[in-house]
Amino acid sequence: MITLAIDGRKVRVVAGSTILDAARELGVTIPTLCFLAGSRPTGACMVCLVQVKGQDRFVPSCGTPAMDGMEVASETAEVHAARRQALELLLADHRGDCIAPCQRACPARMNIPAMIRAIRETRMNDAIRIVKQDIPLPAI
């Protein structure tokens, strides 16, 4: 077993766990976008960044192995700013040209990014059309 601390709270996890696994064990919510349970973590979105004491850079919690004695900060102003910057960079000119994890996991392969864009732009009729295009009985 590995013991580490997240935001000053100690947690024990099995070897091979990530910081994200340890956080979830504690009930600490770390946001993720590219993480999909059962898939190999990529850390590509950088939305799950945390700060590890003794390291001079932020690390993605979904792909960083938990180490014995590790001290992790997930709720500092600096961590929040780094996550915000990562999200802003992702959304700056992103039109959903990739297949999002939610769409990949959707049994109907619904174009979820297009629906979200339509909702964001308050085009509700378009959002409903997108849902109905792939899901014949959306009320169910």
Coordinates of N, CA and C in Angstrom, one line a residue:
M1 N 0.8 -1.2 0.0 CA 0.0 0.0 0.0 C 0.9 1.3 0.0
I2 N 0.4 2.3 -0.7 CA 1.1 3.5 -0.8 C 0.3 4.6 0.0
T3 N 1.0 5.4 0.8 CA 0.3 6.5 1.6 C 0.8 7.8 1.0
L4 N -0.1 8.7 0.7 CA 0.2 10.0 0.2 C -0.8 11.0 0.8
A5 N -0.5 12.3 0.7 CA -1.5 13.3 1.2 C -1.9 14.2 0.0
I6 N -3.2 14.4 0.0 CA -3.8 15.3 -0.9 C -4.5 16.4 -0.2
D7 N -4.1 17.6 -0.4 CA -4.6 18.8 0.3 C -4.6 18.6 1.8
G8 N -3.5 18.0 2.3 CA -3.3 17.8 3.7 C -4.0 16.6 4.3
R9 N -4.7 15.8 3.5 CA -5.5 14.6 4.0 C -4.7 13.4 3.5
K10 N -4.5 12.5 4.4 CA -3.7 11.2 4.0 C -4.7 10.2 3.5
V11 N -4.2 9.4 2.5 CA -4.9 8.4 1.9 C -4.0 7.2 1.6
R12 N -4.5 6.0 1.7 CA -3.8 4.8 1.3 C -4.4 4.2 0.1
V13 N -3.6 3.9 -0.9 CA -4.0 3.3 -2.2 C -3.1 2.1 -2.5
V14 N -3.6 1.3 -3.4 CA -2.8 0.2 -3.8 C -1.7 0.6 -4.8
A15 N -0.6 -0.1 -4.9 CA 0.5 0.2 -5.8 C -0.1 0.2 -7.2
G16 N 0.3 1.1 -8.1 CA -0.1 1.3 -9.4 C -1.3 2.3 -9.6
S17 N -1.7 2.8 -8.5 CA -2.8 3.9 -8.5 C -2.2 5.2 -9.0
T18 N -3.0 6.0 -9.5 CA -2.6 7.4 -9.9 C -3.1 8.4 -8.8
I19 N -2.6 9.6 -8.9 CA -3.1 10.7 -8.0 C -4.6 10.8 -8.1
L20 N -5.1 10.7 -9.3 CA -6.6 10.9 -9.5 C -7.3 9.7 -8.8
D21 N -6.8 8.5 -8.8 CA -7.4 7.4 -8.1 C -7.4 7.7 -6.6
A22 N -6.3 8.2 -6.1 CA -6.2 8.5 -4.7 C -7.1 9.7 -4.3
A23 N -7.3 10.7 -5.1 CA -8.2 11.8 -4.9 C -9.6 11.3 -4.8
R24 N -10.0 10.4 -5.7 CA -11.3 9.9 -5.7 C -11.6 9.0 -4.5
E25 N -10.6 8.3 -4.0 CA -10.7 7.5 -2.8 C -11.0 8.4 -1.6
L26 N -10.4 9.6 -1.6 CA -10.7 10.6 -0.5 C -12.0 11.4 -0.7
G27 N -12.6 11.3 -1.9 CA -13.8 12.1 -2.2 C -13.4 13.5 -2.7
V28 N -12.2 13.7 -3.1 CA -11.7 15.0 -3.6 C -12.0 15.0 -5.1
T29 N -12.7 16.0 -5.6 CA -13.1 16.1 -7.0 C -12.0 16.8 -7.8
I30 N -11.4 16.1 -8.7 CA -10.4 16.8 -9.7 C -11.1 16.7 -11.0
P31 N -11.2 17.8 -11.7 CA -11.9 17.8 -13.0 C -11.1 17.1 -14.1
T32 N -11.8 16.4 -15.0 CA -11.1 15.7 -16.1 C -11.9 15.9 -17.4
L33 N -11.2 15.9 -18.5 CA -11.9 15.9 -19.8 C -11.5 14.7 -20.6
C34 N -10.2 14.4 -20.7 CA -9.7 13.3 -21.6 C -9.7 12.0 -20.9
F35 N -9.9 12.0 -19.5 CA -9.8 10.7 -18.8 C -11.1 9.9 -19.0
L36 N -10.9 8.6 -19.3 CA -12.0 7.7 -19.5 C -11.6 6.4 -18.8
A37 N -12.4 6.0 -17.7 CA -12.1 4.8 -17.0 C -12.0 3.6 -17.9
G38 N -11.0 2.8 -17.6 CA -10.7 1.6 -18.4 C -9.8 1.9 -19.6
S39 N -9.5 3.1 -19.9 CA -8.6 3.5 -21.0 C -7.3 3.9 -20.4
R40 N -6.2 3.8 -21.2 CA -4.9 4.3 -20.7 C -4.9 5.8 -20.6
P41 N -4.6 6.4 -19.5 CA -4.6 7.9 -19.4 C -3.6 8.5 -20.3
T42 N -4.0 9.7 -20.8 CA -3.1 10.4 -21.7 C -2.6 11.7 -21.1
G43 N -3.5 12.3 -20.2 CA -3.2 13.6 -19.6 C -3.2 14.7 -20.7
A44 N -3.7 14.5 -21.8 CA -3.6 15.4 -23.0 C -4.4 16.7 -22.7
C45 N -5.5 16.7 -22.0 CA -6.3 17.9 -21.8 C -5.7 18.8 -20.8
M46 N -4.9 18.3 -19.9 CA -4.3 19.0 -18.8 C -5.3 19.7 -17.8
V47 N -6.5 19.3 -17.8 CA -7.5 19.9 -17.0 C -7.4 19.3 -15.5
C48 N -6.8 18.2 -15.4 CA -6.7 17.5 -14.1 C -5.4 17.8 -13.4
L49 N -4.8 18.9 -13.7 CA -3.5 19.3 -13.2 C -3.5 19.4 -11.7
V50 N -2.4 19.0 -11.0 CA -2.2 19.2 -9.6 C -0.7 19.6 -9.4
Q51 N -0.4 20.0 -8.2 CA 1.0 20.3 -7.9 C 1.5 19.3 -6.8
V52 N 2.7 18.8 -7.1 CA 3.3 17.8 -6.2 C 4.4 18.6 -5.5
K53 N 4.5 18.5 -4.2 CA 5.5 19.2 -3.4 C 6.9 18.7 -3.9
G54 N 7.8 19.6 -4.2 CA 9.1 19.3 -4.6 C 9.3 19.3 -6.1
Q55 N 8.2 19.4 -6.8 CA 8.3 19.4 -8.3 C 8.0 20.9 -8.7
D56 N 8.7 21.3 -9.8 CA 8.6 22.7 -10.2 C 7.6 22.9 -11.3
R57 N 6.8 21.9 -11.6 CA 5.8 22.0 -12.7 C 4.5 21.2 -12.2
F58 N 3.4 21.6 -12.8 CA 2.2 20.9 -12.5 C 2.2 19.5 -13.3
V59 N 1.5 18.6 -12.7 CA 1.4 17.2 -13.4 C -0.1 16.8 -13.5
P60 N -0.4 16.1 -14.6 CA -1.7 15.6 -14.8 C -2.0 14.5 -13.8
S61 N -3.1 14.6 -13.0 CA -3.3 13.6 -11.9 C -3.8 12.3 -12.5
C62 N -4.4 12.3 -13.7 CA -4.9 11.0 -14.3 C -3.8 10.1 -14.7
G63 N -2.6 10.6 -15.0 CA -1.5 9.8 -15.5 C -0.3 9.8 -14.6
T64 N -0.3 10.4 -13.5 CA 0.9 10.5 -12.6 C 0.7 9.4 -11.5
P65 N 1.7 8.5 -11.4 CA 1.6 7.4 -10.4 C 1.7 8.0 -9.0
A66 N 0.8 7.5 -8.1 CA 0.9 7.9 -6.7 C 2.2 7.2 -6.1
M67 N 2.9 8.0 -5.3 CA 4.1 7.6 -4.7 C 4.0 7.7 -3.2
D68 N 4.7 6.8 -2.5 CA 4.7 6.8 -1.0 C 5.3 8.2 -0.5
G69 N 4.6 8.8 0.4 CA 5.1 10.1 0.9 C 4.8 11.3 0.1
M70 N 4.2 11.2 -1.1 CA 3.9 12.3 -2.0 C 2.9 13.2 -1.3
E71 N 3.1 14.5 -1.5 CA 2.2 15.6 -1.0 C 1.7 16.3 -2.2
V72 N 0.4 16.3 -2.4 CA -0.3 16.8 -3.5 C -1.2 18.0 -3.1
A73 N -1.2 19.1 -3.9 CA -2.1 20.2 -3.7 C -3.0 20.2 -5.0
S74 N -4.3 20.1 -4.7 CA -5.3 20.1 -5.8 C -6.2 21.3 -5.8
E75 N -6.2 22.1 -4.7 CA -7.1 23.2 -4.6 C -6.5 24.6 -4.3
T76 N -5.3 24.9 -4.9 CA -4.7 26.2 -4.7 C -5.1 27.1 -5.8
A77 N -4.8 28.4 -5.6 CA -5.1 29.4 -6.6 C -4.3 29.1 -7.9
E78 N -3.0 28.7 -7.7 CA -2.1 28.4 -8.8 C -2.6 27.2 -9.6
V79 N -3.1 26.2 -8.9 CA -3.6 25.0 -9.6 C -4.8 25.4 -10.4
H80 N -5.7 26.1 -9.8 CA -7.0 26.6 -10.5 C -6.6 27.4 -11.7
A81 N -5.6 28.3 -11.6 CA -5.2 29.1 -12.7 C -4.7 28.3 -13.9
A82 N -3.9 27.3 -13.5 CA -3.3 26.4 -14.5 C -4.4 25.6 -15.2
R83 N -5.3 25.1 -14.5 CA -6.4 24.4 -15.1 C -7.3 25.3 -16.0
R84 N -7.5 26.5 -15.5 CA -8.3 27.4 -16.3 C -7.6 27.7 -17.6
Q85 N -6.3 27.9 -17.5 CA -5.5 28.2 -18.8 C -5.5 27.1 -19.7
A86 N -5.4 25.8 -19.2 CA -5.5 24.6 -20.1 C -6.8 24.6 -20.8
L87 N -7.9 24.8 -20.0 CA -9.2 24.8 -20.6 C -9.4 25.9 -21.6
E88 N -9.0 27.1 -21.3 CA -9.1 28.2 -22.3 C -8.3 27.9 -23.6
L89 N -7.2 27.3 -23.5 CA -6.4 26.9 -24.7 C -7.1 25.8 -25.5
L90 N -7.8 24.9 -24.8 CA -8.5 23.9 -25.5 C -9.7 24.4 -26.2
L91 N -10.4 25.4 -25.6 CA -11.6 25.9 -26.1 C -11.4 27.2 -27.0
A92 N -10.2 27.7 -27.1 CA -10.0 29.0 -27.8 C -10.4 28.9 -29.2
D93 N -10.0 27.8 -29.9 CA -10.4 27.7 -31.3 C -10.8 26.3 -31.6
H94 N -11.4 25.7 -30.6 CA -11.8 24.3 -30.8 C -13.2 24.1 -31.2
R95 N -13.5 23.4 -32.3 CA -14.8 23.3 -32.8 C -15.3 21.8 -32.7
G96 N -14.6 21.0 -31.8 CA -15.1 19.7 -31.7 C -14.7 18.8 -32.8
D97 N -13.6 19.0 -33.5 CA -13.2 18.2 -34.7 C -12.7 16.9 -34.3
C98 N -12.5 16.6 -33.0 CA -12.0 15.3 -32.6 C -13.3 14.6 -32.0
I99 N -13.1 13.3 -31.7 CA -14.2 12.6 -31.1 C -14.0 12.6 -29.6
A100 N -14.9 13.3 -28.9 CA -14.8 13.4 -27.5 C -15.1 12.1 -26.8
P101 N -14.5 11.9 -25.6 CA -14.7 10.7 -24.9 C -16.2 10.4 -24.6
C102 N -17.0 11.4 -24.4 CA -18.4 11.2 -24.2 C -19.1 10.6 -25.4
Q103 N -18.7 11.1 -26.6 CA -19.2 10.6 -27.9 C -18.7 9.2 -28.1
R104 N -17.5 8.9 -27.9 CA -16.9 7.6 -28.1 C -17.6 6.6 -27.2
A105 N -18.0 7.0 -26.0 CA -18.6 6.1 -25.0 C -20.1 6.0 -25.3
C106 N -20.7 6.9 -26.0 CA -22.2 6.9 -26.2 C -22.5 5.7 -27.2
P107 N -23.4 4.9 -26.8 CA -23.8 3.7 -27.6 C -24.4 4.2 -29.0
A108 N -25.0 5.4 -29.0 CA -25.6 5.8 -30.3 C -24.6 6.7 -31.1
R109 N -23.4 6.9 -30.5 CA -22.4 7.8 -31.2 C -22.9 9.2 -31.5
M110 N -23.8 9.7 -30.6 CA -24.4 11.0 -30.8 C -23.3 12.0 -30.9
N111 N -23.5 13.1 -31.7 CA -22.5 14.1 -31.8 C -22.7 15.1 -30.6
I112 N -22.2 14.7 -29.4 CA -22.4 15.5 -28.2 C -21.7 16.8 -28.3
P113 N -20.5 17.0 -28.8 CA -19.9 18.3 -28.9 C -20.8 19.3 -29.8
A114 N -21.4 18.8 -30.8 CA -22.2 19.7 -31.6 C -23.5 20.1 -30.8
M115 N -24.0 19.2 -30.1 CA -25.2 19.5 -29.2 C -24.8 20.5 -28.2
I116 N -23.7 20.3 -27.5 CA -23.2 21.3 -26.5 C -23.0 22.7 -27.1
R117 N -22.4 22.7 -28.3 CA -22.2 24.0 -29.0 C -23.5 24.7 -29.3
A118 N -24.5 23.9 -29.7 CA -25.8 24.5 -30.0 C -26.4 25.1 -28.8
I119 N -26.3 24.3 -27.7 CA -26.9 24.8 -26.4 C -26.2 26.1 -25.9
R120 N -24.8 26.0 -26.0 CA -24.0 27.2 -25.6 C -24.4 28.5 -26.4
E121 N -24.7 28.2 -27.7 CA -25.1 29.4 -28.5 C -26.6 29.6 -28.5
T122 N -27.3 29.0 -27.5 CA -28.8 29.1 -27.3 C -29.6 28.8 -28.6
R123 N -29.1 27.8 -29.4 CA -29.8 27.3 -30.5 C -30.5 26.0 -30.1
M124 N -31.5 26.1 -29.3 CA -32.1 24.9 -28.7 C -32.7 24.0 -29.7
N125 N -33.4 24.5 -30.7 CA -34.0 23.7 -31.7 C -32.9 22.9 -32.5
D126 N -31.8 23.5 -32.7 CA -30.7 22.7 -33.4 C -30.2 21.6 -32.4
A127 N -30.1 21.9 -31.1 CA -29.6 20.9 -30.2 C -30.6 19.7 -30.2
I128 N -31.8 20.0 -30.2 CA -32.8 18.9 -30.2 C -32.7 18.1 -31.5
R129 N -32.5 18.8 -32.6 CA -32.4 18.1 -33.9 C -31.2 17.2 -33.9
I130 N -30.1 17.7 -33.3 CA -28.9 16.8 -33.2 C -29.1 15.6 -32.4
V131 N -29.8 15.7 -31.3 CA -30.1 14.6 -30.4 C -31.0 13.6 -31.2
K132 N -32.1 14.1 -31.8 CA -33.0 13.2 -32.5 C -32.4 12.6 -33.7
Q133 N -31.4 13.2 -34.3 CA -30.7 12.6 -35.5 C -30.1 11.2 -35.2
D134 N -29.5 11.1 -34.0 CA -28.9 9.8 -33.6 C -29.7 9.0 -32.6
I135 N -30.6 9.6 -31.9 CA -31.3 8.8 -30.9 C -32.8 8.9 -31.2
P136 N -33.4 7.8 -31.7 CA -34.7 7.9 -32.2 C -35.8 8.1 -31.1
L137 N -35.5 7.7 -29.9 CA -36.5 7.9 -28.8 C -35.8 8.7 -27.7
P138 N -35.5 10.0 -27.9 CA -34.7 10.7 -26.9 C -35.3 10.8 -25.5
A139 N -36.6 10.8 -25.4 CA -37.3 10.9 -24.2 C -37.1 9.7 -23.3
I140 N -36.7 8.6 -23.9 CA -36.5 7.4 -23.1 C -35.1 7.5 -22.5

